[in-house]
CSV table of C-alpha atoms and ligand atoms in Angstrom, one decimal:
chain,number,residue,atom,x,y,z
A,1,MET,CA,41.4,-68.8,39.9
A,2,SER,CA,42.0,-71.5,42.5
A,3,PRO,CA,39.7,-74.5,42.4
A,4,ALA,CA,37.9,-73.7,45.6
A,5,SER,CA,37.0,-70.2,44.4
A,6,PRO,CA,33.7,-69.5,42.7
A,7,ASP,CA,33.0,-66.4,40.6
A,8,THR,CA,32.8,-64.0,43.5
A,9,PRO,CA,32.3,-60.5,42.1
A,10,THR,CA,33.8,-57.3,43.5
A,11,ARG,CA,31.5,-54.9,45.3
A,12,HIS,CA,33.1,-51.8,43.8
A,13,ASP,CA,29.7,-51.1,42.3
A,14,GLN,CA,28.5,-50.4,45.8
A,15,HIS,CA,31.2,-47.7,46.2
A,16,GLY,CA,29.6,-44.7,47.8
A,17,ARG,CA,26.4,-46.6,48.9
A,18,TYR,CA,27.4,-48.3,52.1
A,19,PRO,CA,25.0,-47.3,54.9
A,20,ARG,CA,26.4,-44.8,57.4
A,21,ALA,CA,26.5,-45.9,61.0
A,22,GLU,CA,25.4,-43.2,63.5
A,23,THR,CA,24.5,-45.3,66.6
A,24,VAL,CA,26.1,-48.2,68.4
A,25,GLU,CA,23.3,-50.4,67.1
A,26,GLU,CA,24.1,-49.4,63.5
A,27,PHE,CA,27.7,-50.1,64.0
A,28,ALA,CA,26.9,-53.5,65.5
A,29,HIS,CA,24.7,-54.2,62.5
A,30,ASN,CA,27.3,-53.2,59.9
A,31,LEU,CA,30.0,-55.2,61.7
A,32,ALA,CA,27.6,-58.2,61.8
A,33,VAL,CA,27.1,-57.9,58.0
A,34,VAL,CA,30.8,-57.8,57.4
A,35,HIS,CA,31.5,-60.8,59.7
A,36,LYS,CA,28.8,-62.7,57.8
A,37,ARG,CA,30.5,-61.8,54.5
A,38,ILE,CA,33.8,-63.0,56.0
A,39,ALA,CA,32.3,-66.2,57.2
A,40,ASP,CA,30.6,-66.9,53.8
A,41,ALA,CA,33.9,-66.3,52.0
A,42,CYS,CA,35.7,-68.6,54.4
A,43,ARG,CA,33.1,-71.3,53.9
A,44,ARG,CA,33.5,-71.1,50.1
A,45,ALA,CA,37.3,-71.5,50.5
A,46,GLY,CA,37.2,-74.1,53.2
A,47,ARG,CA,38.9,-71.8,55.7
A,48,ASP,CA,38.2,-71.2,59.4
A,49,PRO,CA,36.9,-67.7,60.0
A,50,ALA,CA,39.1,-67.5,63.1
A,51,GLN,CA,42.1,-67.3,60.7
A,52,VAL,CA,40.8,-64.0,59.3
A,53,ARG,CA,41.2,-60.8,61.3
A,54,LEU,CA,38.9,-57.8,60.5
A,55,LEU,CA,40.8,-54.5,60.8
A,56,PRO,CA,38.2,-51.7,60.8
A,57,VAL,CA,39.6,-48.6,58.9
A,58,SER,CA,38.5,-45.3,60.5
A,59,LYS,CA,40.2,-42.7,58.3
A,60,THR,CA,38.1,-39.5,58.0
A,61,ILE,CA,35.8,-40.6,60.8
A,62,ASP,CA,35.5,-38.2,63.7
A,63,GLU,CA,36.1,-39.0,67.3
A,64,ALA,CA,32.4,-39.2,68.3
A,65,ARG,CA,31.7,-41.9,65.8
A,66,ILE,CA,34.9,-43.8,66.6
A,67,ARG,CA,33.7,-43.9,70.2
A,68,LEU,CA,30.5,-45.5,69.0
A,69,ALA,CA,32.5,-48.1,67.0
A,70,TYR,CA,34.5,-48.7,70.1
A,71,GLN,CA,31.3,-49.3,72.1
A,72,ALA,CA,30.2,-51.7,69.3
A,73,GLY,CA,33.4,-53.7,70.0
A,74,CYS,CA,36.2,-52.3,67.8
A,75,ARG,CA,39.6,-52.4,69.7
A,76,LEU,CA,42.1,-52.0,66.8
A,77,LEU,CA,41.6,-49.4,64.1
A,78,GLY,CA,43.4,-48.7,60.9
A,79,GLU,CA,44.3,-45.3,59.7
A,80,ASN,CA,46.0,-44.3,56.4
A,81,LYS,CA,47.6,-41.0,57.6
A,82,VAL,CA,49.9,-41.0,60.6
A,83,GLN,CA,49.1,-37.5,61.8
A,84,GLU,CA,45.4,-38.2,61.8
A,85,ALA,CA,46.0,-41.4,63.6
A,86,HIS,CA,48.3,-39.8,66.2
A,87,HIS,CA,45.7,-37.1,66.8
A,88,LYS,CA,43.0,-39.6,67.4
A,89,TRP,CA,45.2,-41.7,69.7
A,90,GLU,CA,45.9,-38.6,71.8
A,91,ALA,CA,42.2,-37.6,72.0
A,92,MET,CA,41.1,-41.1,73.0
A,93,GLN,CA,43.7,-41.9,75.7
A,94,ASP,CA,40.8,-42.7,78.1
A,95,LEU,CA,40.0,-45.8,75.9
A,96,GLY,CA,43.0,-47.7,77.3
A,97,ASP,CA,42.6,-50.8,75.2
A,98,LEU,CA,42.1,-49.1,71.9
A,99,GLN,CA,45.0,-49.7,69.5
A,100,TRP,CA,46.1,-48.2,66.2
A,101,SER,CA,47.4,-49.7,63.0
A,102,VAL,CA,49.0,-47.3,60.5
A,103,ILE,CA,48.2,-48.7,57.0
A,104,GLY,CA,49.3,-45.9,54.7
A,105,HIS,CA,52.6,-44.8,53.1
A,106,LEU,CA,54.9,-43.2,55.7
A,107,GLN,CA,57.5,-40.5,55.1
A,108,THR,CA,60.7,-41.1,57.0
A,109,ASN,CA,60.4,-37.8,58.8
A,110,LYS,CA,57.1,-39.0,60.4
A,111,ALA,CA,58.5,-42.3,61.6
A,112,LYS,CA,59.0,-40.7,65.0
A,113,LEU,CA,55.2,-40.4,65.4
A,114,VAL,CA,54.5,-44.0,64.5
A,115,ALA,CA,57.1,-45.2,66.9
A,116,ARG,CA,55.4,-43.3,69.7
A,117,PHE,CA,51.9,-44.8,69.6
A,118,ALA,CA,51.2,-47.3,66.8
A,119,SER,CA,50.8,-51.0,67.7
A,120,GLU,CA,51.1,-52.1,64.0
A,121,PHE,CA,52.5,-50.6,60.8
A,122,GLN,CA,51.4,-52.2,57.5
A,123,ALA,CA,53.2,-50.1,54.9
A,124,LEU,CA,56.9,-50.8,55.3
A,125,ASP,CA,58.5,-50.2,51.9
A,126,SER,CA,62.1,-49.0,52.3
A,127,LEU,CA,65.2,-49.8,54.3
A,128,ARG,CA,65.6,-46.2,55.1
A,129,LEU,CA,62.2,-46.2,56.8
A,130,ALA,CA,63.0,-49.5,58.5
A,131,GLU,CA,66.2,-48.1,59.9
A,132,THR,CA,64.5,-44.8,61.1
A,133,LEU,CA,61.6,-46.6,62.7
A,134,ASP,CA,63.9,-49.1,64.4
A,135,ARG,CA,66.0,-46.3,65.9
A,136,ARG,CA,63.0,-44.4,67.1
A,137,LEU,CA,61.4,-47.5,68.6
A,138,GLN,CA,64.6,-48.3,70.5
A,139,HIS,CA,64.6,-44.8,71.8
A,140,GLU,CA,61.0,-45.2,73.0
A,141,GLY,CA,61.7,-48.7,74.4
A,142,ARG,CA,59.0,-50.1,72.1
A,143,SER,CA,58.7,-52.7,69.4
A,144,LEU,CA,56.2,-52.8,66.5
A,145,ASP,CA,54.5,-55.4,64.3
A,146,VAL,CA,55.2,-54.6,60.7
A,147,PHE,CA,54.0,-55.7,57.3
A,148,VAL,CA,56.0,-55.2,54.1
A,149,GLN,CA,53.8,-53.5,51.5
A,150,VAL,CA,54.0,-55.0,48.0
A,151,ASN,CA,52.8,-53.5,44.8
A,152,SER,CA,50.8,-56.4,43.4
A,153,SER,CA,49.1,-54.6,40.6
A,154,GLY,CA,52.1,-53.0,38.8
A,155,GLU,CA,50.3,-49.6,38.8
A,156,ASP,CA,52.7,-46.7,39.3
A,157,SER,CA,50.1,-45.1,41.6
A,158,LYS,CA,50.4,-47.8,44.2
A,159,PHE,CA,53.0,-47.7,46.9
A,160,GLY,CA,55.0,-50.8,47.9
A,161,LEU,CA,57.9,-52.8,46.7
A,162,PRO,CA,57.9,-54.6,43.4
A,163,PRO,CA,57.4,-58.4,44.1
A,164,SER,CA,60.9,-59.1,42.7
A,165,ASP,CA,62.5,-56.9,45.4
A,166,VAL,CA,60.9,-58.4,48.4
A,167,ALA,CA,63.3,-61.3,49.1
A,168,ALA,CA,66.3,-59.1,49.3
A,169,PHE,CA,64.4,-56.6,51.4
A,170,LEU,CA,63.4,-59.3,53.9
A,171,ARG,CA,67.0,-60.5,54.3
A,172,ALA,CA,68.0,-57.0,55.4
A,173,LEU,CA,65.3,-56.7,58.1
A,174,PRO,CA,66.6,-58.9,61.0
A,175,GLN,CA,69.1,-56.2,62.0
A,176,PHE,CA,66.2,-54.0,63.0
A,177,THR,CA,65.4,-55.7,66.2
A,178,ALA,CA,62.5,-53.5,67.2
A,179,LEU,CA,60.5,-54.5,64.1
A,180,ARG,CA,58.6,-57.7,64.3
A,181,VAL,CA,57.9,-58.8,60.7
A,182,ARG,CA,54.5,-60.4,60.4
A,183,GLY,CA,53.8,-60.7,56.7
A,184,LEU,CA,52.9,-58.8,53.5
A,185,MET,CA,50.3,-56.2,52.7
A,186,THR,CA,48.9,-55.1,49.4
A,187,LEU,CA,46.2,-53.1,47.7
A,188,ALA,CA,44.8,-54.9,44.7
A,189,LEU,CA,44.0,-53.3,41.4
A,190,PHE,CA,40.9,-51.1,41.9
A,191,SER,CA,38.7,-52.6,39.3
A,192,ALA,CA,35.2,-54.1,38.9
A,193,ASP,CA,36.9,-56.9,36.9
A,194,ALA,CA,37.0,-59.6,39.5
A,195,GLU,CA,39.5,-61.8,37.7
A,196,ARG,CA,42.1,-59.1,37.5
A,197,VAL,CA,41.6,-58.3,41.1
A,198,ARG,CA,41.9,-61.9,42.0
A,199,ALA,CA,45.1,-62.2,40.1
A,200,CYS,CA,46.7,-59.6,42.4
A,201,PHE,CA,45.8,-61.7,45.5
A,202,VAL,CA,47.0,-64.9,43.9
A,203,ARG,CA,50.3,-63.2,43.1
A,204,MET,CA,50.7,-62.2,46.7
A,205,ARG,CA,49.9,-65.7,48.1
A,206,GLU,CA,52.3,-67.3,45.7
A,207,LEU,CA,55.0,-64.7,46.5
A,208,ARG,CA,54.6,-65.4,50.2
A,209,ASP,CA,54.8,-69.1,49.7
A,210,ARG,CA,58.0,-68.8,47.7
A,211,LEU,CA,59.5,-66.3,50.2
A,212,ARG,CA,58.8,-68.6,53.1
A,213,GLN,CA,61.2,-71.2,51.8
A,214,ASP,CA,64.2,-69.1,52.6
A,215,ALA,CA,63.1,-66.2,54.7
A,216,PRO,CA,65.4,-65.3,57.7
A,217,ALA,CA,64.3,-67.3,60.8
A,218,ASN,CA,62.9,-64.3,62.7
A,219,VAL,CA,61.0,-62.8,59.8
A,220,GLY,CA,57.4,-64.0,60.0
A,221,LEU,CA,55.3,-64.5,56.8
A,222,ASP,CA,52.2,-65.9,58.3
A,223,GLU,CA,50.1,-62.8,57.6
A,224,LEU,CA,48.7,-61.6,54.3
A,225,SER,CA,46.9,-58.2,54.7
A,226,MET,CA,44.7,-57.8,51.6
A,227,GLY,CA,41.2,-57.0,50.7
A,228,MET,CA,39.0,-54.0,51.5
A,229,SER,CA,35.2,-53.2,51.4
A,230,GLY,CA,34.9,-53.8,47.7
A,231,ASP,CA,37.0,-57.0,47.3
A,232,PHE,CA,37.7,-58.7,50.6
A,233,GLU,CA,35.8,-61.8,49.8
A,234,ILE,CA,38.0,-62.5,46.9
A,235,ALA,CA,41.1,-61.8,49.1
A,236,ILE,CA,39.9,-64.3,51.7
A,237,GLU,CA,39.3,-66.9,49.0
A,238,GLU,CA,43.0,-66.4,48.1
A,239,GLY,CA,44.4,-66.5,51.6
A,240,ALA,CA,44.1,-63.2,53.3
A,241,SER,CA,44.6,-63.3,57.1
A,242,VAL,CA,43.8,-59.6,57.6
A,243,VAL,CA,41.1,-57.6,55.7
A,244,ARG,CA,41.1,-53.8,56.1
A,245,VAL,CA,37.5,-52.6,55.9
A,246,GLY,CA,36.4,-49.0,56.2
A,247,GLN,CA,33.3,-48.1,54.2
A,248,ALA,CA,31.3,-51.3,54.8
A,249,ILE,CA,31.5,-50.6,58.6
A,250,PHE,CA,31.5,-46.8,58.8
A,251,GLY,CA,29.6,-45.9,55.7
A,252,ALA,CA,30.5,-44.4,52.3
A,253,ARG,CA,33.4,-42.0,52.4
A,254,ALA,CA,33.1,-38.6,50.8
A,255,VAL,CA,36.9,-38.2,50.4
A,256,PRO,CA,37.9,-39.6,47.0
A,257,ASP,CA,40.3,-42.6,47.0
A,258,SER,CA,42.7,-40.6,45.0
A,259,HIS,CA,43.5,-38.7,48.2
A,260,TYR,CA,45.1,-41.9,49.5
A,261,TRP,CA,46.3,-43.5,46.3
A,262,PRO,CA,47.5,-40.6,44.2
A,263,GLY,CA,47.9,-41.3,40.5
B,301,PLP,C1,40.9,-46.8,53.2
B,301,PLP,C2,41.8,-48.0,53.1
B,301,PLP,C3,41.2,-49.3,53.2
B,301,PLP,C4,39.7,-49.5,53.4
B,301,PLP,O1,39.0,-49.1,52.2
B,301,PLP,P1,37.4,-49.2,52.2
B,301,PLP,O2,37.0,-49.0,50.9
B,301,PLP,O3,37.0,-48.0,53.2
B,301,PLP,O4,37.1,-50.5,52.8
B,301,PLP,C5,42.1,-50.3,53.1
B,301,PLP,N1,43.4,-50.2,53.0
B,301,PLP,C6,44.0,-49.0,52.9
B,301,PLP,C7,45.5,-48.9,52.8
B,301,PLP,C8,43.2,-47.8,53.0
B,301,PLP,O5,43.8,-46.6,53.0
């Protein structure tokens, strides 16, 4: 634990109990609660809340409720599954400034979809995928912000590169000129044991700081995307610049997490 960090617990005990937002006012309320939690964590860690971006995660949420979240101010939404994201993007073309971040594992044969509509992709984990995405983006005349996903927990069930493979991976990325590398992304251990969760985030920050020393010039490592509804305060205390939050904004999700993180 770093010196600035108190004994912040996880909120995994609240899993399944986050209040469901059904109106613009309820979305505004849930967003305000999350922003307050972000501000409190920043204060504990001596950080500026402006350095932490909230990425609302709208997986499983239908179009009608996403439109309410939009009215409450959401302009960039995270989705785990690319087909679901693409579907929503198509359905909400009238919301011209609504953007989509794909945050889940991507099969190479679906890179074409991401290249078409996403503004950010947070789960880059293979050179084959980087190459395919780059080719598809060149074809579309687009570029894409990407995060390299790292497996910080060592669990087989988690996607992402082992930390020891990331340096070599980053060195290979500059050839893919349509990819703008922004930083690293991870899912921590899913546990109520706050110190084991914190250890994942600390590992990420230390990895990033080490990688920075000799990363290729055009590979950005400013961003650390880590922390979700149950653990984002701890992630912020350890340096997160993006927190991906679904249930604390939209309400408890019925779909089990094993659907997204098989294992
Ligand atoms: C669903 C999801 C989140 C958000 O989880 P919540 O418990 O809803 O906050 C964060 N990251 C990824 C990759 C996800 O799939």
